[in-house]
């Protein structure tokens, strides 16, 4: 989230799209309710079916799964047209001064309207010319002789971003949009007008709450881009009650991303090195080239990258990391350039036998992974599998799968390591609003269960021992880690009173030597906690295993993640609660907040301001500002979007693999082919692994989607073993419209079979008015939905919806397309 | 001061935290359930289930609304169950709760017929069954805590206070956003007034709430009790027999189904 949960209360208009927040983030509705009752906010819910969230909405708009870009692209078009008619209703200063709307783009750039749905630079792949890669060299702006982007502040130049955006979405007229999304035209226009007019004017704010309904598509990243562009046009980023708010699907998924759960990042969103960067300087040079700026008003914060990177190496390798050995850079694994190591390709590699061992740590891909028949099959090729979990999951017990014909022929050795549950251990949990909150242990873990941290510590100490004793092909990356003699020392180093305390201090970082100020006085004694990431160095004198968290643990007041003061000290009373837990970065609760003020530092919204400049000799008041520089009209200022090299928010976003603007493509399986926006049916920049495993609408005419319910949790191990929750949601089910049920002769609660190209499952039917058939380009299209919580283990067992979902993912992230695919439905159980 | 809970259905998101909190606090076991073609489960009150959230699909003026309504003992101001209880096992306390003293109960189940809301549930599975129902968490109240369900509610759809405060609060909310509410406060007058009060976006008959006038249930019940004790006893006997048969039948149907 750019903002945070409590800040939802400040919104004037809340758009929930790609999320069922009431269902999956019930506490968010404490703040949504507050916004509606006390702030007069309007709530809009866009979803394929009327959900628990929609039940509270002022406006509910139905939308066929997988058509977000059409829906939001049409909203962007509506806003751009209205801006021409009623510029006074919008914050044009924000658009002109804080976004790259005025940037002049390379005249060689061609967009989707010119190239039938593609952008310039596309080269088709060998296997299928519909899918390939982009050369992004034309996706760039023109620069003056000093290297500063050329701009047209009138926004009239046909090559400026604003005009190109208009051209991009000119095709997205309301009639065509509704033909594709299936939304009622009148309701759609009401959504456009309401969101624009409630949140567009200066002093008003609108927020977008989104989740997996947005991301889990072959164009998921561009779905979010479309939301961001809309928010930037309406001046909604950086302000109270605004933002682009990803509701994370698990209590600590923000923390796991911050600390590099995924392969494409190192902690603090640093980049993993690749094999084309053999030396540290090669890596740093490659990164710095992308952050270079020639504009003295641009902070380009990532120019600090080397300080954070070297401090990370120092944190991992300790005294073994020296300037002479590149701080241990060579010990880091290197990615092969262009190779994708995300979930889907990992399982494809297992299926081919290229990967022989797997640690599944609190993850249950046999239920949660796409095309779970295929993924369960891939597990059989492993030599060994370690499942670290609270229960024996379907993944740990894949060889017991009753549908797969038993364990005969499976040679995989499976180890189950029992893990402690959240309340059985101490540590930090980082919520969607970037608050790192300490959680104390309530009860002891059962049996031999251990906290994850203890499991990994013991495992690694043992591994280091083995490497030291027996050697190995490449022992140094393991043996040089600051691990043995550190995590298992007694007493623990640097004043830590427990392992989790030590790690928390280590994340914050230390002075690894005595650090002096320019005048020779001591700034930090060796071993003292670093006070701010502004003091981190690239010379090996500091360590931090995540620069974003520097300041979370402090010499003067200890572990700030333990802060529990629930008084709101913000002068405007906007509910920042900045002494409750600690928030990255440097306890800034609303990021990009320097966009919440005008060029003189006066807030757009006087009443609910985030920060404001308090006079000529003054300072910023309110939230921690995004850099303490003076307002834009003063000397020594910097542009507000400090993480972008040029300092401006990206309406034109050249960083993505699949286009600088979002463009509508159909899901890989779609009832609509061709679609009216272009002749490019699917996102052309995605990777296809299993070309023969896609169904067509003649065989599989029904659109399907998957989701969660309040009563169950993810792949279900934690809740399908809990009698009070099983009682509430006892069985796998499918929701369908009254009309579809009548067509198929299906009665309420009876068992039905759902089939896709990849598998078939059975479930109990819930026939409901909350699903309605769509009219898509004049034809009736049905949609159904299913929860994906069930599997064959636990107290409540049932078929896994992911037996039906395809092994294909987004062009940028490869997140699987769980949310839109094709099925057919039959009366009766699986034969 | 008599305490009360205001249930604001415009705030309820149907998460059923209240249902789980009730089971958790009272240590009531889960029931064996199955999908009945809706989210509702367990389908009704029972000896082990003292509160249920009902999921109502209500269509009004072409607009479909999904309205969630938590149901439990209403803790009437003049409870029918107390009036018909011949042994004083049920009493209305001045603090609000209608409480049950198991040691006095003879298992006659009159209270089931005295209640217009179908709340008291009998332990059919036990040889010497007792009546079970929502206690208004009297044990928590003694320690100064709100009820388990109020504590668990994430959206403050349940608010606790004195009955007088809750009625004022209900009026305040309806007046502040009249377009969001069907104006009626259910429980202010019904059955002579109840300790659980409801405000709703749709009329209460759409939610299956019994349409009652303002006549106190203890008055209605005592009239019947005084006038026709024998008839009632007979009726109770017949009706409970029927109930037992119906329950058996539905159980059998479920097992076959």
Coordinates of N, CA and C in Angstrom, one line a residue, chain A residues 130-268:
Chain A
X130 N 2.6 -15.2 -32.3 CA 1.8 -14.3 -31.5 C 2.5 -13.9 -30.2
X131 N 3.5 -14.6 -29.8 CA 4.2 -14.3 -28.6 C 5.7 -14.1 -28.9
X132 N 6.2 -13.1 -28.3 CA 7.6 -12.8 -28.5 C 8.1 -11.8 -27.4
X133 N 9.1 -11.0 -27.9 CA 9.7 -10.0 -26.9 C 9.8 -8.6 -27.5
X134 N 9.8 -7.7 -26.6 CA 9.9 -6.3 -27.1 C 11.4 -5.8 -26.9
X135 N 11.8 -5.1 -27.9 CA 13.0 -4.2 -27.8 C 12.4 -2.8 -27.4
X136 N 12.8 -2.4 -26.2 CA 12.1 -1.2 -25.7 C 12.8 0.1 -26.0
X137 N 13.7 0.1 -27.0 CA 14.6 1.3 -27.2 C 13.8 2.5 -27.6
X138 N 12.6 2.3 -28.2 CA 11.8 3.5 -28.6 C 10.9 4.0 -27.4
X139 N 10.8 3.2 -26.4 CA 9.9 3.6 -25.3 C 10.6 4.5 -24.4
X140 N 10.9 5.7 -24.9 CA 11.7 6.6 -24.1 C 11.4 8.0 -24.4
X141 N 11.9 9.0 -23.6 CA 11.5 10.4 -23.8 C 12.7 11.1 -24.4
X142 N 12.4 12.2 -25.1 CA 13.4 13.0 -25.7 C 14.1 13.8 -24.6
X143 N 15.4 14.1 -24.8 CA 16.1 14.9 -23.8 C 16.8 16.1 -24.4
X144 N 17.0 17.1 -23.6 CA 17.8 18.2 -24.1 C 19.3 17.9 -24.1
X145 N 20.1 19.0 -24.4 CA 21.5 18.7 -24.5 C 22.2 18.4 -23.2
X146 N 21.5 18.7 -22.1 CA 22.0 18.3 -20.8 C 21.5 17.0 -20.3
X147 N 20.7 16.3 -21.1 CA 20.1 15.0 -20.7 C 18.9 15.1 -19.8
X148 N 18.3 16.3 -19.8 CA 17.0 16.5 -19.0 C 15.8 16.3 -19.9
X149 N 14.8 15.5 -19.5 CA 13.7 15.3 -20.3 C 13.0 16.5 -20.9
X150 N 12.7 16.5 -22.2 CA 12.0 17.6 -22.8 C 10.5 17.5 -22.4
X151 N 9.9 18.7 -22.1 CA 8.5 18.7 -21.7 C 7.7 19.7 -22.4
X152 N 6.4 19.5 -22.6 CA 5.5 20.5 -23.0 C 4.5 20.8 -21.9
X153 N 4.7 21.9 -21.1 CA 3.8 22.1 -20.0 C 2.4 22.4 -20.4
X154 N 2.1 22.7 -21.7 CA 0.7 22.9 -22.2 C 0.0 21.6 -22.4
X155 N 0.8 20.5 -22.4 CA 0.3 19.1 -22.6 C -0.4 19.0 -24.0
X156 N 0.0 19.9 -25.0 CA -0.7 19.8 -26.3 C 0.1 19.2 -27.4
X157 N 1.4 19.1 -27.2 CA 2.3 18.5 -28.2 C 1.8 17.0 -28.5
X158 N 1.6 16.7 -29.8 CA 1.1 15.3 -30.1 C 2.0 14.2 -29.6
X159 N 3.3 14.5 -29.3 CA 4.2 13.5 -28.8 C 4.3 13.5 -27.3
X160 N 3.6 14.4 -26.6 CA 3.7 14.3 -25.2 C 2.9 13.2 -24.6
X161 N 3.2 12.8 -23.4 CA 2.6 11.6 -22.8 C 1.1 11.8 -22.7
X162 N 0.7 13.0 -22.3 CA -0.7 13.2 -22.1 C -1.5 13.0 -23.4
X163 N -1.0 13.5 -24.5 CA -1.7 13.3 -25.8 C -1.6 11.8 -26.3
X164 N -0.5 11.2 -26.0 CA -0.3 9.7 -26.4 C -1.3 8.9 -25.6
X165 N -1.5 9.3 -24.3 CA -2.4 8.6 -23.4 C -3.8 8.7 -24.0
X166 N -4.2 9.9 -24.4 CA -5.5 10.1 -25.0 C -5.7 9.2 -26.3
X167 N -4.6 9.2 -27.1 CA -4.7 8.4 -28.3 C -4.8 6.9 -28.0
X168 N -4.0 6.5 -26.9 CA -4.0 5.1 -26.5 C -5.5 4.6 -26.2
X169 N -6.2 5.4 -25.4 CA -7.5 5.0 -24.9 C -8.7 5.5 -25.7
X170 N -8.4 6.2 -26.8 CA -9.5 6.7 -27.7 C -10.5 5.6 -28.1
X171 N -9.9 4.4 -28.3 CA -10.8 3.2 -28.7 C -11.7 2.7 -27.6
X172 N -11.4 3.1 -26.4 CA -12.1 2.6 -25.2 C -13.3 3.4 -24.9
X173 N -14.2 3.5 -25.9 CA -15.5 4.2 -25.6 C -16.4 3.4 -24.8
X174 N -17.3 4.0 -24.0 CA -18.1 3.2 -23.1 C -18.9 2.0 -23.7
X175 N -19.4 2.2 -24.9 CA -20.2 1.1 -25.5 C -19.3 -0.1 -25.8
X176 N -18.1 0.2 -26.4 CA -17.2 -0.9 -26.7 C -16.7 -1.6 -25.3
X177 N -16.3 -0.7 -24.4 CA -15.9 -1.2 -23.1 C -16.9 -2.2 -22.5
X178 N -18.2 -1.7 -22.5 CA -19.2 -2.6 -21.8 C -19.5 -3.8 -22.7
X179 N -19.3 -3.7 -24.0 CA -19.4 -4.9 -24.9 C -18.4 -6.0 -24.5
X180 N -17.3 -5.6 -24.0 CA -16.2 -6.5 -23.6 C -16.3 -6.9 -22.2
X181 N -16.6 -6.0 -21.3 CA -16.6 -6.3 -19.9 C -18.0 -6.9 -19.5
X182 N -19.0 -6.6 -20.2 CA -20.4 -7.1 -19.9 C -21.1 -6.2 -18.8
X183 N -20.5 -5.1 -18.5 CA -21.1 -4.2 -17.5 C -22.3 -3.5 -18.1
X184 N -23.3 -3.2 -17.3 CA -24.4 -2.4 -17.7 C -23.9 -1.0 -18.0
X185 N -24.3 -0.4 -19.2 CA -23.7 0.8 -19.7 C -24.0 2.0 -18.7
X186 N -25.3 2.0 -18.2 CA -25.7 3.1 -17.3 C -24.9 3.1 -16.0
X187 N -24.7 1.9 -15.5 CA -23.9 1.7 -14.3 C -22.5 2.1 -14.5
X188 N -22.0 1.7 -15.7 CA -20.6 2.0 -16.0 C -20.3 3.5 -16.0
X189 N -21.2 4.2 -16.7 CA -21.1 5.7 -16.8 C -21.2 6.3 -15.4
X190 N -22.0 5.7 -14.6 CA -22.1 6.2 -13.2 C -20.8 6.0 -12.4
X191 N -20.2 4.9 -12.6 CA -18.9 4.6 -12.0 C -17.9 5.7 -12.4
X192 N -17.8 5.9 -13.8 CA -16.8 6.9 -14.3 C -17.0 8.2 -13.7
X193 N -18.3 8.7 -13.7 CA -18.5 10.0 -13.2 C -18.3 10.1 -11.7
X194 N -18.8 9.2 -11.0 CA -18.7 9.2 -9.6 C -17.3 9.2 -9.1
X195 N -16.5 8.3 -9.7 CA -15.1 8.2 -9.2 C -14.3 9.5 -9.6
X196 N -14.5 10.0 -10.8 CA -13.8 11.2 -11.3 C -14.2 12.4 -10.4
X197 N -15.5 12.6 -10.2 CA -16.0 13.8 -9.6 C -15.9 13.8 -8.1
X198 N -15.9 12.6 -7.5 CA -15.8 12.5 -6.1 C -14.3 12.6 -5.7
X199 N -13.4 12.2 -6.5 CA -12.0 12.1 -6.1 C -11.1 13.0 -6.9
X200 N -11.5 13.6 -8.0 CA -10.7 14.4 -8.9 C -10.4 15.8 -8.5
X201 N -11.3 16.5 -7.9 CA -11.1 17.9 -7.5 C -10.0 18.0 -6.5
X202 N -9.3 19.2 -6.5 CA -8.3 19.5 -5.4 C -9.0 19.3 -4.1
X203 N -8.2 18.7 -3.1 CA -8.8 18.6 -1.8 C -9.6 17.3 -1.6
X204 N -9.9 16.7 -2.7 CA -10.7 15.4 -2.6 C -9.7 14.2 -2.9
X205 N -10.1 13.1 -2.4 CA -9.2 11.9 -2.6 C -10.0 10.7 -2.9
X206 N -9.4 9.8 -3.7 CA -10.0 8.5 -3.9 C -9.0 7.4 -3.8
X207 N -9.4 6.3 -3.3 CA -8.4 5.2 -3.1 C -8.8 4.0 -4.0
X208 N -7.9 3.2 -4.4 CA -8.2 2.0 -5.1 C -7.6 0.9 -4.2
X209 N -8.5 0.0 -3.8 CA -8.1 -1.2 -3.1 C -8.2 -2.4 -4.1
X210 N -7.0 -3.1 -4.2 CA -7.0 -4.2 -5.1 C -6.2 -5.3 -4.5
X211 N -6.4 -6.5 -5.1 CA -5.7 -7.7 -4.6 C -5.5 -8.7 -5.7
X212 N -5.6 -9.9 -5.4 CA -5.3 -11.0 -6.4 C -6.2 -11.0 -7.6
X213 N -7.4 -10.4 -7.5 CA -8.3 -10.4 -8.7 C -7.7 -9.5 -9.7
X214 N -6.8 -8.6 -9.3 CA -6.1 -7.7 -10.3 C -4.8 -8.4 -10.8
X215 N -4.1 -9.0 -9.9 CA -2.7 -9.4 -10.3 C -2.7 -10.7 -11.1
X216 N -3.6 -11.6 -10.8 CA -3.5 -13.0 -11.3 C -4.1 -13.2 -12.7
X217 N -3.4 -12.5 -13.6 CA -3.8 -12.5 -15.0 C -2.5 -12.4 -15.8
X218 N -2.6 -12.8 -17.1 CA -1.5 -12.7 -18.0 C -1.1 -11.2 -18.2
X219 N -2.1 -10.3 -17.9 CA -1.8 -8.9 -18.0 C -1.9 -8.2 -16.6
X220 N -1.6 -8.9 -15.5 CA -1.9 -8.5 -14.1 C -1.1 -7.2 -13.8
X221 N 0.1 -7.1 -14.2 CA 0.9 -5.9 -13.9 C 0.3 -4.7 -14.6
X222 N -0.1 -4.9 -15.8 CA -0.7 -3.8 -16.5 C -2.1 -3.4 -16.0
X223 N -2.8 -4.4 -15.4 CA -4.0 -4.0 -14.7 C -3.7 -2.9 -13.6
X224 N -2.6 -3.2 -12.8 CA -2.2 -2.3 -11.8 C -1.8 -0.9 -12.4
X225 N -1.1 -1.0 -13.5 CA -0.6 0.2 -14.2 C -1.9 1.1 -14.5
X226 N -2.9 0.4 -15.0 CA -4.1 1.2 -15.4 C -4.7 1.9 -14.2
X227 N -4.7 1.2 -13.0 CA -5.2 1.9 -11.8 C -4.3 3.1 -11.5
X228 N -3.0 2.9 -11.6 CA -2.0 3.9 -11.2 C -2.2 5.1 -12.1
X229 N -2.4 4.9 -13.4 CA -2.5 6.1 -14.3 C -3.8 6.8 -13.9
X230 N -4.9 6.1 -13.7 CA -6.1 6.8 -13.3 C -5.9 7.6 -12.0
X231 N -5.2 7.0 -11.0 CA -4.9 7.7 -9.8 C -4.1 9.0 -10.0
X232 N -3.1 8.9 -10.9 CA -2.2 10.0 -11.1 C -3.0 11.1 -11.8
X233 N -3.9 10.8 -12.8 CA -4.7 11.8 -13.5 C -5.6 12.5 -12.5
X234 N -6.0 11.8 -11.4 CA -6.9 12.4 -10.5 C -6.2 13.0 -9.3
X235 N -4.9 13.0 -9.3 CA -4.1 13.6 -8.2 C -4.3 12.8 -6.9
X236 N -4.4 11.5 -7.0 CA -4.7 10.7 -5.8 C -3.6 10.0 -5.2
X237 N -2.4 10.2 -5.6 CA -1.2 9.5 -5.0 C -0.5 10.5 -4.1
X238 N -0.2 10.0 -2.9 CA 0.5 10.9 -1.9 C -0.4 11.6 -0.9
X239 N -1.7 11.6 -1.2 CA -2.6 12.3 -0.4 C -3.3 11.4 0.6
X240 N -3.9 12.0 1.7 CA -4.6 11.2 2.6 C -5.9 10.7 2.0
X241 N -6.2 9.4 2.2 CA -7.4 8.8 1.6 C -7.2 8.5 0.1
X242 N -6.0 8.5 -0.3 CA -5.8 8.2 -1.7 C -4.9 7.0 -1.8
X243 N -4.1 6.9 -2.9 CA -3.1 5.8 -3.1 C -3.6 4.7 -3.9
X244 N -2.6 3.8 -4.1 CA -2.9 2.6 -4.9 C -2.5 1.5 -3.9
X245 N -3.6 0.8 -3.4 CA -3.4 0.0 -2.2 C -3.6 -1.5 -2.4
X246 N -2.5 -2.1 -2.5 CA -2.4 -3.6 -2.7 C -2.7 -4.2 -1.3
X247 N -3.8 -4.9 -1.2 CA -4.2 -5.6 0.0 C -3.5 -7.0 0.0
X248 N -2.5 -7.1 0.8 CA -1.7 -8.3 0.7 C -2.4 -9.5 1.3
X249 N -2.2 -10.7 0.6 CA -3.1 -11.8 0.9 C -2.8 -12.6 2.2
X250 N -1.6 -12.3 2.8 CA -1.3 -13.0 4.0 C -0.7 -11.9 5.0
X251 N -0.8 -12.3 6.3 CA -0.5 -11.3 7.3 C 0.9 -10.7 7.2
X252 N 1.9 -11.5 6.6 CA 3.2 -11.0 6.6 C 3.8 -11.1 5.1
X253 N 2.9 -11.0 4.1 CA 3.4 -11.2 2.8 C 4.2 -9.9 2.4
X254 N 3.8 -8.7 3.0 CA 4.6 -7.5 2.7 C 6.0 -7.7 3.2
X255 N 6.1 -8.3 4.4 CA 7.4 -8.5 5.0 C 8.2 -9.5 4.1
X256 N 7.6 -10.5 3.7 CA 8.3 -11.5 2.9 C 8.8 -11.0 1.6
X257 N 8.0 -10.0 1.0 CA 8.5 -9.4 -0.3 C 9.6 -8.4 0.1
X258 N 9.5 -7.7 1.1 CA 10.5 -6.7 1.5 C 11.9 -7.5 1.7
X259 N 11.7 -8.7 2.3 CA 13.0 -9.4 2.6 C 13.3 -10.5 1.6
X260 N 12.7 -10.3 0.4 CA 13.1 -11.1 -0.8 C 12.7 -12.5 -0.8
X261 N 11.4 -12.7 -0.7 CA 10.8 -14.0 -0.9 C 11.0 -14.5 -2.3
X262 N 11.0 -13.5 -3.2 CA 10.9 -13.8 -4.7 C 12.3 -13.8 -5.3
X263 N 12.4 -14.5 -6.4 CA 13.8 -14.6 -7.0 C 14.3 -13.4 -7.6
X264 N 13.5 -12.4 -8.0 CA 14.0 -11.3 -8.8 C 14.4 -10.1 -7.9
X265 N 14.5 -10.3 -6.6 CA 14.9 -9.2 -5.8 C 15.8 -9.8 -4.6
X266 N 16.6 -8.9 -4.1 CA 17.3 -9.1 -2.8 C 16.6 -8.2 -1.8
X267 N 16.9 -8.4 -0.5 CA 16.2 -7.6 0.5 C 16.2 -6.1 0.2
X268 N 15.1 -5.5 0.4 CA 15.1 -4.0 0.2 C 14.9 -3.7 -1.3

